[in-house]
Amino acid sequence: MDVLVVTLRRNWIKRNKGVLYTYDGDSDDDYEAFVEKMNPPRVVVDNESCPNATVIEVGSKANKNGILLEVVQVLTDLNLVVTKGYITQDGGWFMDVFSVTDKDGNKLKDQTTIEKVEGHIRKSLGVDSSYAPSKRRSVDVATSTDYTVIELTGNDRPGLLSEVSAVLYDLNCNLVKVEIWTHNTRAAAILHLTDQSTNSPVKDSDRLSMIKERLNYVLKGSNLSRGAKTDVSVGCAKNMERRLHKLMSDDGDFEIDSQDVAGGKTKRPSVKITNWNDKDYSVVTIRCKDRPKLLFDAVCTLTDMMYVIFHGNVAVEGSEAYQEFYIRHVDGSRVKDEDRERVIHWLKAAIERRVYEGLKLELSTPDIVGLLSEVTRIFREHSLTVTRAEISSGEGKAISTFYVRDNNGDIVMQKTIETIREKLDQIVKQKTIETIREKLDQSVLHVEGQIEQTSKCTKRSPINFLFGELFRAMSLNFGRPSL
C-alpha cells in the first residue's frame, strides 16, 4: 500500500473529457488536489433530527489544517446561528456536526437556503479553498483590480473615523467598503477605496505616499508612545473579519487589561487552559455571554496562533455560551507553560472586540461621495464615538452600520437622536440628485439601544425615522463599558 501511495503521489493521472493527462513530480498542490477529488466532502442538511434547529453534518477523509475554520466561516457568512456543535478532526478524516438556526431562531426550511448552505460549504472545502496548502497562493489576500486596499492600525479616540474619512475625501478618494474595530484604546480598519473621478484603484506612487503620510498623522494623534501603521495594496482581504483579528492581535490590543481600562465594572470572559497528559492534548474552556459570530472568533484565533482543534463541543444555554476545544500546536506539542497566558489573552481579546454597548445605528442612503465624512462629523459634533462600523456600497446604494456610544458613557438622549436625524435628512437632500432618489428607496435610519428621553426613559420609544420612516429604540444590555 505504501508503494502504491508513493507511486500515486509522484506520478498520478487525471482523466478529463476522455483525454489522459499525466503529472510527474513532487508537487504538494497537485497531490492535495488529487486526494480531495478522490475524497470529496460530504455535506448533509437534516431538518428531522432536532425539533428546533437544523443539523448540518460535514465530513471527509481529506482532512487538513484550517478546514474547521472554513466550515465555521461559511456558517457565519450566511448569518447562521450555531446553538450546538460537535467537532472531531483526528487522523486523516474529520466530522463536524452543527445545530443551527437563522438569525430569528428558526430552522432552515427554505430549500433554496438549504442548497445554498450545501453549495457554499462544498465550494469552500474544494481545491480552491483558501486554506489549501500552497506555495504559490496567499491565505489572506486574493488578487483584485477593482479598488485599493488600505489597512490601518493606531490609537483609538473620539472622532477617529470622522478624521480618516475627511482626509480621504479631501484627497479625492471614494470609500467603497469600510470595516473598523476598536478595542483597548487601539483601532484597526480595512478600507476599500477608488479614485473619485475614475472609480478605479489609486495606483500613483506619489499619491499613495501622500495618503499614507496623512493617515499615519491622523492615527498617531497626540499619543506618540504607541505607533500607527498604514499598509496599501491593490487587492482584497479574503475575509475582512479574520484580517481585522490579525491586525489587532499583531498590534497588541490584548496587552492592556480591559478591566483596568473600564474600571473593573465588567465581567470578562472566562478562558482556561489545562493539559490532558494521557491524551497529549491541551483543553481550552471558554465561558462567556453568547453573541453572534462567537464560534468564528474563537476558532479563527486558535487557527491564527497555529493551533489545531482535534475535538470540541459547543453549546448555548440561554444567554450563556460554552466552548471546549482539544488542541495541539501544529508541531504536535501541547500549549507550553510560557505560552498559556498569551493564548488566554488572545482569546479574551477576540471575544471582546465585537462586544458593544450604546446604540446600533443602521443607515441606508443613496451612494453619495463624501457622505461618510458628513455622517461621522455629525456624530462627533454630538459627542458620539464610533466603536465599530461596517460600510458598503454598490448599485447606487450605501448601507452603513455604526456602533456608537456617548463620549462620557452616558445614555444617549432622545433629543440628540432627533437632531442627528434632522441633520442627516438635510445632508442627504442637499447631496442627492433627484433622478437617483426616484430610483432608490428612501433613506432609513434604524436605531437599536437605550435612549434617554427628555422626561422619562422607556425601553421602547417610537419616534419618526429619517424621511418619515419608523424609528425604533430597543433596550440592550449596557453592563459592559465601552472599549
Short mmCIF file of C-alpha atoms in Angstrom, two decimals:
data_model
loop_
_atom_site.label_atom_id
_atom_site.label_comp_id
_atom_site.label_asym_id
_atom_site.label_seq_id
_atom_site.Cartn_x
_atom_site.Cartn_y
_atom_site.Cartn_z
CA MET A 1 0.00 0.00 0.00
CA ASP A 2 2.87 2.39 0.81
CA VAL A 3 4.37 1.75 -2.60
CA LEU A 4 1.02 2.49 -4.22
CA VAL A 5 0.66 5.79 -2.31
CA VAL A 6 4.17 6.89 -3.27
CA THR A 7 3.50 5.96 -6.89
CA LEU A 8 0.27 7.96 -6.91
CA ARG A 9 1.99 10.92 -5.32
CA ARG A 10 4.86 11.01 -7.78
CA ASN A 11 3.05 10.04 -10.95
CA TRP A 12 -0.72 10.36 -10.77
CA ILE A 13 -3.15 10.74 -13.60
CA LYS A 14 -6.26 12.73 -14.24
CA ARG A 15 -8.88 11.96 -16.88
CA ASN A 16 -10.77 14.93 -18.33
CA LYS A 17 -13.19 14.72 -21.29
CA GLY A 18 -11.65 11.48 -22.50
CA VAL A 19 -8.08 12.86 -22.53
CA LEU A 20 -5.47 11.34 -20.25
CA TYR A 21 -3.08 13.77 -18.54
CA THR A 22 -0.01 12.75 -16.53
CA TYR A 23 1.64 14.92 -13.87
CA ASP A 24 5.16 14.00 -12.72
CA GLY A 25 7.00 15.47 -9.77
CA ASP A 26 6.71 16.22 -6.08
CA SER A 27 4.07 18.96 -6.27
CA ASP A 28 2.23 19.04 -2.94
CA ASP A 29 -0.51 21.17 -4.53
CA ASP A 30 -1.21 18.60 -7.26
CA TYR A 31 -1.28 15.74 -4.77
CA GLU A 32 -3.61 17.64 -2.41
CA ALA A 33 -5.97 18.31 -5.31
CA PHE A 34 -5.88 14.64 -6.28
CA VAL A 35 -6.70 13.49 -2.73
CA GLU A 36 -9.59 15.95 -2.47
CA LYS A 37 -11.07 14.79 -5.78
CA MET A 38 -10.88 11.19 -4.59
CA ASN A 39 -12.49 12.11 -1.24
CA PRO A 40 -14.99 14.94 -1.80
CA PRO A 41 -16.56 16.46 1.33
CA ARG A 42 -19.93 15.09 2.43
CA VAL A 43 -22.50 17.71 3.48
CA VAL A 44 -25.86 16.67 4.92
CA VAL A 45 -28.59 19.12 6.00
CA ASP A 46 -31.05 17.40 8.35
CA ASN A 47 -34.32 19.01 9.43
CA GLU A 48 -35.79 15.91 11.10
CA SER A 49 -33.42 15.04 13.95
CA CYS A 50 -33.87 18.21 16.03
CA PRO A 51 -37.23 19.92 16.67
CA ASN A 52 -35.89 23.47 17.00
CA ALA A 53 -32.73 23.56 14.86
CA THR A 54 -31.35 22.37 11.53
CA VAL A 55 -28.49 19.87 11.84
CA ILE A 56 -25.60 20.23 9.39
CA GLU A 57 -23.08 17.38 9.10
CA VAL A 58 -19.80 17.92 7.27
CA GLY A 59 -17.33 15.08 6.79
CA SER A 60 -14.45 13.99 4.59
CA LYS A 61 -11.44 11.73 4.59
CA ALA A 62 -9.30 14.58 3.22
CA ASN A 63 -8.55 16.39 6.48
CA LYS A 64 -6.23 19.40 6.60
CA ASN A 65 -5.32 22.23 8.92
CA GLY A 66 -7.82 25.10 8.78
CA ILE A 67 -10.73 23.06 7.45
CA LEU A 68 -12.80 23.72 10.59
CA LEU A 69 -12.39 27.46 10.17
CA GLU A 70 -13.54 27.13 6.56
CA VAL A 71 -16.81 25.49 7.65
CA VAL A 72 -17.43 27.90 10.53
CA GLN A 73 -16.68 30.87 8.27
CA VAL A 74 -19.32 29.72 5.78
CA LEU A 75 -21.93 29.39 8.55
CA THR A 76 -21.00 32.85 9.82
CA ASP A 77 -21.08 34.49 6.39
CA LEU A 78 -24.57 33.07 5.83
CA ASN A 79 -25.73 34.63 9.15
CA LEU A 80 -26.49 31.25 10.70
CA VAL A 81 -26.52 30.94 14.49
CA VAL A 82 -24.74 27.89 15.93
CA THR A 83 -26.60 26.65 19.02
CA LYS A 84 -24.71 23.38 19.43
CA GLY A 85 -21.72 21.74 17.81
CA TYR A 86 -19.53 18.63 17.92
CA ILE A 87 -16.09 18.64 16.34
CA THR A 88 -13.97 15.58 15.55
CA GLN A 89 -10.88 16.05 13.39
CA ASP A 90 -8.30 13.41 14.14
CA GLY A 91 -6.08 11.33 11.90
CA GLY A 92 -6.82 11.72 8.21
CA TRP A 93 -10.55 12.47 8.45
CA PHE A 94 -12.96 14.91 10.04
CA MET A 95 -16.62 15.01 11.04
CA ASP A 96 -18.29 18.20 12.27
CA VAL A 97 -21.93 18.43 13.32
CA PHE A 98 -23.63 21.78 13.96
CA SER A 99 -27.16 22.64 15.06
CA VAL A 100 -28.04 25.99 13.50
CA THR A 101 -30.91 28.43 13.12
CA ASP A 102 -31.41 31.62 11.18
CA LYS A 103 -30.91 34.97 12.94
CA ASP A 104 -34.54 34.87 14.11
CA GLY A 105 -34.10 31.48 15.80
CA ASN A 106 -35.96 29.45 13.16
CA LYS A 107 -34.97 26.23 11.37
CA LEU A 108 -33.83 26.41 7.76
CA LYS A 109 -36.95 25.40 5.85
CA ASP A 110 -36.48 27.14 2.51
CA GLN A 111 -35.00 24.69 0.01
CA THR A 112 -33.09 27.44 -1.77
CA THR A 113 -31.37 28.39 1.51
CA ILE A 114 -30.52 24.75 2.24
CA GLU A 115 -28.99 24.27 -1.21
CA LYS A 116 -27.05 27.49 -0.75
CA VAL A 117 -25.59 26.22 2.53
CA GLU A 118 -24.60 22.89 0.98
CA GLY A 119 -23.07 24.55 -2.08
CA HIS A 120 -21.07 27.12 -0.12
CA ILE A 121 -19.60 24.50 2.22
CA ARG A 122 -18.62 22.18 -0.64
CA LYS A 123 -17.08 25.06 -2.55
CA SER A 124 -15.14 26.30 0.49
CA LEU A 125 -13.67 22.84 1.06
CA GLY A 126 -12.77 22.21 -2.58
CA VAL A 127 -9.43 22.51 -4.32
CA ASP A 128 -9.86 26.31 -4.47
CA SER A 129 -10.23 26.59 -0.71
CA SER A 130 -8.21 29.47 0.75
CA TYR A 131 -6.74 27.07 3.33
CA ALA A 132 -5.48 24.51 0.82
CA PRO A 133 -1.70 24.26 1.34
CA SER A 134 0.07 26.07 -1.44
CA LYS A 135 3.48 27.56 -2.02
CA ARG A 136 2.06 29.87 -4.66
CA ARG A 137 -1.11 31.19 -3.04
CA SER A 138 -1.58 33.63 -0.16
CA VAL A 139 -4.09 32.68 2.50
CA ASP A 140 -5.19 36.22 3.34
CA VAL A 141 -5.15 38.11 0.04
CA ALA A 142 -6.83 37.45 -3.30
CA THR A 143 -5.92 39.33 -6.46
CA SER A 144 -8.28 42.13 -7.48
CA THR A 145 -8.03 45.25 -9.60
CA ASP A 146 -11.29 46.92 -8.56
CA TYR A 147 -10.01 49.08 -5.71
CA THR A 148 -7.09 49.97 -3.49
CA VAL A 149 -6.96 48.34 -0.05
CA ILE A 150 -5.69 50.26 2.96
CA GLU A 151 -5.11 48.59 6.32
CA LEU A 152 -4.82 50.85 9.37
CA THR A 153 -3.83 50.33 12.99
CA GLY A 154 -3.41 53.08 15.54
CA ASN A 155 -4.67 54.79 18.68
CA ASP A 156 -8.42 54.90 19.21
CA ARG A 157 -10.04 58.18 20.20
CA PRO A 158 -13.34 60.04 19.69
CA GLY A 159 -13.75 61.28 16.12
CA LEU A 160 -11.15 58.97 14.57
CA LEU A 161 -13.39 57.64 11.79
CA SER A 162 -14.57 61.17 11.09
CA GLU A 163 -10.99 62.38 10.62
CA VAL A 164 -9.97 59.39 8.46
CA SER A 165 -12.96 59.75 6.14
CA ALA A 166 -12.46 63.53 5.90
CA VAL A 167 -8.78 63.09 4.93
CA LEU A 168 -9.64 60.58 2.20
CA TYR A 169 -12.44 62.76 0.85
CA ASP A 170 -10.03 65.70 0.76
CA LEU A 171 -7.60 63.52 -1.22
CA ASN A 172 -10.35 62.75 -3.79
CA CYS A 173 -10.81 59.15 -2.66
CA ASN A 174 -14.17 57.37 -2.62
CA LEU A 175 -14.71 54.76 0.10
CA VAL A 176 -16.37 51.66 -1.35
CA LYS A 177 -16.24 49.45 1.73
CA VAL A 178 -15.07 50.07 5.29
CA GLU A 179 -14.83 47.94 8.41
CA ILE A 180 -13.33 49.33 11.61
CA TRP A 181 -12.92 47.75 15.05
CA THR A 182 -11.77 49.32 18.32
CA HIS A 183 -10.61 47.59 21.49
CA ASN A 184 -8.48 48.52 24.50
CA THR A 185 -7.53 52.00 23.21
CA ARG A 186 -6.49 50.60 19.82
CA ALA A 187 -8.20 50.73 16.43
CA ALA A 188 -7.87 48.69 13.23
CA ALA A 189 -9.58 49.26 9.90
CA ILE A 190 -9.68 47.90 6.37
CA LEU A 191 -10.69 50.39 3.69
CA HIS A 192 -11.53 49.69 0.03
CA LEU A 193 -11.26 52.89 -1.98
CA THR A 194 -11.20 54.20 -5.52
CA ASP A 195 -10.39 57.45 -7.24
CA GLN A 196 -13.40 59.79 -7.20
CA SER A 197 -13.07 60.83 -10.82
CA THR A 198 -12.33 57.45 -12.45
CA ASN A 199 -13.81 54.90 -9.96
CA SER A 200 -10.62 52.90 -10.44
CA PRO A 201 -7.88 51.94 -7.96
CA VAL A 202 -5.40 54.58 -6.86
CA LYS A 203 -2.03 53.41 -8.22
CA ASP A 204 0.10 56.54 -8.49
CA SER A 205 3.01 56.07 -6.09
CA ASP A 206 3.28 59.73 -5.10
CA ARG A 207 -0.42 59.92 -4.33
CA LEU A 208 -0.31 56.70 -2.33
CA SER A 209 2.61 58.05 -0.32
CA MET A 210 0.61 61.18 0.44
CA ILE A 211 -2.38 59.08 1.57
CA LYS A 212 -0.19 57.00 3.88
CA GLU A 213 1.50 60.08 5.32
CA ARG A 214 -1.77 61.87 6.05
CA LEU A 215 -3.43 58.81 7.56
CA ASN A 216 -0.44 58.00 9.76
CA TYR A 217 -0.56 61.53 11.11
CA VAL A 218 -4.26 61.13 11.95
CA LEU A 219 -3.78 57.73 13.56
CA LYS A 220 -0.93 58.80 15.81
CA GLY A 221 -2.88 61.72 17.24
CA SER A 222 -1.30 63.13 20.39
CA ASN A 223 -0.19 59.73 21.71
CA LEU A 224 3.32 59.14 20.49
CA SER A 225 4.06 56.27 22.88
CA ARG A 226 2.46 53.74 20.51
CA GLY A 227 2.82 53.93 16.78
CA ALA A 228 0.47 53.82 13.83
CA LYS A 229 0.71 51.68 10.73
CA THR A 230 -0.72 52.06 7.24
CA ASP A 231 -0.38 49.41 4.51
CA VAL A 232 -1.56 49.91 0.94
CA SER A 233 -2.14 47.28 -1.75
CA VAL A 234 -4.30 46.54 -4.76
CA GLY A 235 -6.41 43.55 -3.77
CA CYS A 236 -8.94 42.41 -1.21
CA ALA A 237 -8.84 40.52 2.06
CA LYS A 238 -10.19 37.00 1.66
CA ASN A 239 -12.08 37.55 4.89
CA MET A 240 -12.06 41.04 6.37
CA GLU A 241 -13.05 39.88 9.85
CA ARG A 242 -10.23 37.37 10.06
CA ARG A 243 -7.81 40.01 8.82
CA LEU A 244 -9.03 42.51 11.44
CA HIS A 245 -8.44 39.93 14.20
CA LYS A 246 -4.89 39.51 12.90
CA LEU A 247 -4.27 43.27 12.68
CA MET A 248 -5.44 43.88 16.24
CA SER A 249 -3.52 40.92 17.67
CA ASP A 250 -0.32 41.98 15.89
CA ASP A 251 -0.89 45.49 17.23
CA GLY A 252 -1.05 44.15 20.79
CA ASP A 253 -4.59 45.16 21.74
CA PHE A 254 -4.66 42.19 24.15
CA GLU A 255 -1.77 43.61 26.18
CA ILE A 256 -3.96 46.08 28.11
CA ASP A 257 -6.33 44.52 30.60
CA SER A 258 -9.80 45.76 29.64
CA GLN A 259 -10.85 45.57 33.30
CA ASP A 260 -8.25 48.19 34.10
CA VAL A 261 -9.37 50.34 31.16
CA ALA A 262 -13.03 50.08 32.10
CA GLY A 263 -12.52 50.45 35.82
CA GLY A 264 -13.26 46.81 36.57
CA LYS A 265 -17.04 47.11 36.09
CA THR A 266 -17.46 44.28 33.62
CA LYS A 267 -17.10 40.54 34.00
CA ARG A 268 -14.60 39.34 31.43
CA PRO A 269 -14.91 36.06 29.52
CA SER A 270 -13.64 33.01 31.38
CA VAL A 271 -10.88 31.24 29.44
CA LYS A 272 -8.96 28.32 30.97
CA ILE A 273 -6.30 26.02 29.52
CA THR A 274 -5.31 22.70 31.08
CA ASN A 275 -3.14 19.88 29.77
CA TRP A 276 -4.55 16.37 29.35
CA ASN A 277 -1.37 14.40 29.73
CA ASP A 278 -2.83 10.96 28.96
CA LYS A 279 -4.05 12.01 25.50
CA ASP A 280 -1.40 14.67 24.87
CA TYR A 281 -3.97 17.44 24.32
CA SER A 282 -4.39 20.90 25.79
CA VAL A 283 -8.02 21.61 26.72
CA VAL A 284 -9.34 25.14 26.17
CA THR A 285 -12.55 26.03 28.00
CA ILE A 286 -14.46 29.25 27.26
CA ARG A 287 -17.48 30.57 29.15
CA CYS A 288 -18.99 33.94 28.29
CA LYS A 289 -22.15 35.70 27.21
CA ASP A 290 -23.38 34.38 23.87
CA ARG A 291 -23.37 36.63 20.81
CA PRO A 292 -23.28 36.28 17.01
CA LYS A 293 -20.01 35.03 15.46
CA LEU A 294 -18.56 33.91 18.80
CA LEU A 295 -17.51 30.48 17.50
CA PHE A 296 -15.84 32.01 14.45
CA ASP A 297 -13.81 34.41 16.62
CA ALA A 298 -12.53 31.60 18.87
CA VAL A 299 -11.69 29.17 16.04
CA CYS A 300 -10.11 31.96 13.99
CA THR A 301 -7.85 33.00 16.88
CA LEU A 302 -6.64 29.47 17.63
CA THR A 303 -6.00 28.83 13.93
CA ASP A 304 -4.04 32.06 13.53
CA MET A 305 -1.95 31.11 16.57
CA MET A 306 -1.08 27.86 14.75
CA TYR A 307 -3.11 25.55 16.97
CA VAL A 308 -5.09 22.63 15.54
CA ILE A 309 -8.50 21.78 17.01
CA PHE A 310 -8.85 17.97 17.08
CA HIS A 311 -12.04 17.68 19.12
CA GLY A 312 -14.53 20.09 20.59
CA ASN A 313 -18.07 20.78 21.63
CA VAL A 314 -20.11 23.97 21.66
CA ALA A 315 -23.36 24.70 23.49
CA VAL A 316 -25.58 27.70 24.19
CA GLU A 317 -27.79 27.77 27.27
CA GLY A 318 -29.97 30.84 27.47
CA SER A 319 -27.66 33.83 27.15
CA GLU A 320 -24.51 31.91 28.11
CA ALA A 321 -22.13 30.15 25.72
CA TYR A 322 -19.82 27.24 26.49
CA GLN A 323 -17.00 26.10 24.21
CA GLU A 324 -14.43 23.36 24.78
CA PHE A 325 -11.58 22.56 22.40
CA TYR A 326 -8.88 19.86 22.48
CA ILE A 327 -5.87 21.32 20.73
CA ARG A 328 -2.23 20.86 19.84
CA HIS A 329 0.24 23.18 18.17
CA VAL A 330 0.99 22.43 14.52
CA ASP A 331 4.32 20.98 15.68
CA GLY A 332 2.38 18.37 17.71
CA SER A 333 3.04 19.86 21.14
CA ARG A 334 0.56 20.93 23.79
CA VAL A 335 0.30 24.56 24.91
CA LYS A 336 3.58 25.32 26.64
CA ASP A 337 3.60 26.90 30.09
CA GLU A 338 5.25 30.04 28.77
CA ASP A 339 2.58 30.40 26.07
CA ARG A 340 -0.51 29.70 28.19
CA GLU A 341 -1.17 33.30 29.30
CA ARG A 342 -0.62 34.63 25.79
CA VAL A 343 -3.21 32.22 24.31
CA ILE A 344 -5.70 33.15 27.06
CA HIS A 345 -5.25 36.89 26.46
CA TRP A 346 -5.61 36.49 22.69
CA LEU A 347 -8.85 34.55 23.10
CA LYS A 348 -10.30 37.05 25.57
CA ALA A 349 -9.45 39.93 23.27
CA ALA A 350 -11.02 38.14 20.27
CA ILE A 351 -14.24 37.64 22.25
CA GLU A 352 -14.38 41.25 23.48
CA ARG A 353 -13.70 43.01 20.17
CA ARG A 354 -17.27 42.56 18.93
CA VAL A 355 -18.99 43.29 22.24
CA TYR A 356 -20.65 46.68 22.15
CA GLU A 357 -22.81 48.90 24.29
CA GLY A 358 -24.67 52.05 23.40
CA LEU A 359 -26.56 52.33 20.13
CA LYS A 360 -26.53 50.43 16.87
CA LEU A 361 -27.39 52.77 14.00
CA GLU A 362 -28.24 51.40 10.57
CA LEU A 363 -28.29 53.92 7.74
CA SER A 364 -29.43 53.22 4.17
CA THR A 365 -28.89 56.02 1.65
CA PRO A 366 -28.07 56.67 -1.98
CA ASP A 367 -24.36 56.14 -2.63
CA ILE A 368 -23.04 59.69 -2.33
CA VAL A 369 -19.34 60.54 -2.42
CA GLY A 370 -18.30 62.20 0.84
CA LEU A 371 -21.44 61.24 2.78
CA LEU A 372 -19.49 59.13 5.29
CA SER A 373 -17.38 62.15 6.21
CA GLU A 374 -20.54 64.19 6.83
CA VAL A 375 -22.29 61.46 8.85
CA THR A 376 -19.32 60.83 11.14
CA ARG A 377 -18.82 64.58 11.56
CA ILE A 378 -22.38 64.85 12.86
CA PHE A 379 -21.75 62.01 15.32
CA ARG A 380 -18.62 63.75 16.53
CA GLU A 381 -20.38 67.10 16.97
CA HIS A 382 -22.93 65.40 19.22
CA SER A 383 -20.30 63.67 21.39
CA LEU A 384 -20.86 60.20 19.95
CA THR A 385 -17.89 57.88 19.49
CA VAL A 386 -17.94 55.16 16.81
CA THR A 387 -16.66 51.95 18.41
CA ARG A 388 -17.26 49.74 15.38
CA ALA A 389 -18.53 50.32 11.85
CA GLU A 390 -19.39 48.38 8.69
CA ILE A 391 -19.98 50.36 5.50
CA SER A 392 -20.53 49.01 2.00
CA SER A 393 -21.80 50.50 -1.25
CA GLY A 394 -22.91 49.24 -4.63
CA GLU A 395 -25.59 49.58 -7.27
CA GLY A 396 -26.23 53.16 -6.23
CA LYS A 397 -26.86 52.41 -2.55
CA ALA A 398 -24.80 52.65 0.61
CA ILE A 399 -25.56 50.52 3.67
CA SER A 400 -23.86 51.57 6.90
CA THR A 401 -23.95 50.15 10.42
CA PHE A 402 -22.45 52.19 13.25
CA TYR A 403 -22.00 51.13 16.86
CA VAL A 404 -21.80 54.34 18.86
CA ARG A 405 -21.66 55.43 22.49
CA ASP A 406 -21.66 58.71 24.34
CA ASN A 407 -18.16 60.06 24.98
CA ASN A 408 -18.89 60.27 28.71
CA GLY A 409 -20.51 56.85 28.93
CA ASP A 410 -23.99 58.31 29.44
CA ILE A 411 -27.19 57.09 27.80
CA VAL A 412 -27.77 58.96 24.55
CA MET A 413 -30.60 61.48 24.82
CA GLN A 414 -33.64 61.17 22.59
CA LYS A 415 -33.24 64.82 21.66
CA THR A 416 -29.73 64.05 20.36
CA ILE A 417 -31.04 61.29 18.08
CA GLU A 418 -33.79 63.57 16.76
CA THR A 419 -31.26 66.28 15.98
CA ILE A 420 -28.97 63.79 14.20
CA ARG A 421 -31.91 62.53 12.17
CA GLU A 422 -32.83 66.04 11.07
CA LYS A 423 -29.26 66.88 10.06
CA LEU A 424 -28.88 63.64 8.12
CA ASP A 425 -32.14 64.42 6.36
CA GLN A 426 -30.83 67.82 5.29
CA ILE A 427 -27.45 66.47 4.12
CA VAL A 428 -28.98 63.70 2.03
CA LYS A 429 -31.44 66.14 0.46
CA GLN A 430 -28.61 68.51 -0.38
CA LYS A 431 -26.31 65.85 -1.84
CA THR A 432 -28.74 63.52 -3.60
CA ILE A 433 -29.56 64.08 -7.25
CA GLU A 434 -33.30 63.94 -7.82
CA THR A 435 -33.12 61.32 -10.55
CA ILE A 436 -31.20 58.97 -8.29
CA ARG A 437 -33.65 59.45 -5.45
CA GLU A 438 -36.54 58.41 -7.69
CA LYS A 439 -34.88 55.06 -8.40
CA LEU A 440 -33.91 54.26 -4.82
CA ASP A 441 -35.82 53.64 -1.64
CA GLN A 442 -35.92 56.45 0.87
CA SER A 443 -33.10 56.64 3.39
CA VAL A 444 -33.77 54.72 6.56
CA LEU A 445 -32.03 55.20 9.90
CA HIS A 446 -32.70 52.30 12.26
CA VAL A 447 -31.59 52.61 15.89
CA GLU A 448 -31.15 49.89 18.48
CA GLY A 449 -30.21 50.81 22.02
CA GLN A 450 -31.36 52.63 25.10
CA ILE A 451 -32.18 56.31 24.61
CA GLU A 452 -32.57 58.83 27.43
CA GLN A 453 -35.80 60.72 26.82
CA THR A 454 -36.36 64.28 27.95
CA SER A 455 -38.87 63.31 30.64
CA LYS A 456 -38.64 59.61 31.38
CA CYS A 457 -36.64 56.91 29.60
CA THR A 458 -38.63 53.93 28.40
CA LYS A 459 -37.34 50.69 26.95
CA ARG A 460 -39.15 51.13 23.67
CA SER A 461 -39.92 54.51 22.17
CA PRO A 462 -41.29 55.12 18.66
CA ILE A 463 -40.24 58.34 17.02
CA ASN A 464 -40.04 59.38 13.41
CA PHE A 465 -37.46 57.91 11.06
CA LEU A 466 -35.40 59.80 8.56
CA PHE A 467 -37.84 60.73 5.74
CA GLY A 468 -40.82 59.73 7.89
CA GLU A 469 -39.96 56.02 8.27
CA LEU A 470 -40.34 54.17 11.56
CA PHE A 471 -37.66 54.85 14.15
CA ARG A 472 -37.31 52.30 16.91
CA ALA A 473 -35.28 52.09 20.11
CA MET A 474 -34.64 48.70 21.62
CA SER A 475 -33.26 48.19 25.09
CA LEU A 476 -29.91 46.42 25.20
CA ASN A 477 -27.68 45.26 27.99
CA PHE A 478 -25.37 48.10 28.97
CA GLY A 479 -23.49 46.24 31.67
CA ARG A 480 -20.26 46.26 29.69
CA PRO A 481 -18.47 49.62 29.49
CA SER A 482 -17.12 50.94 26.24
CA LEU A 483 -13.92 49.64 24.78
#
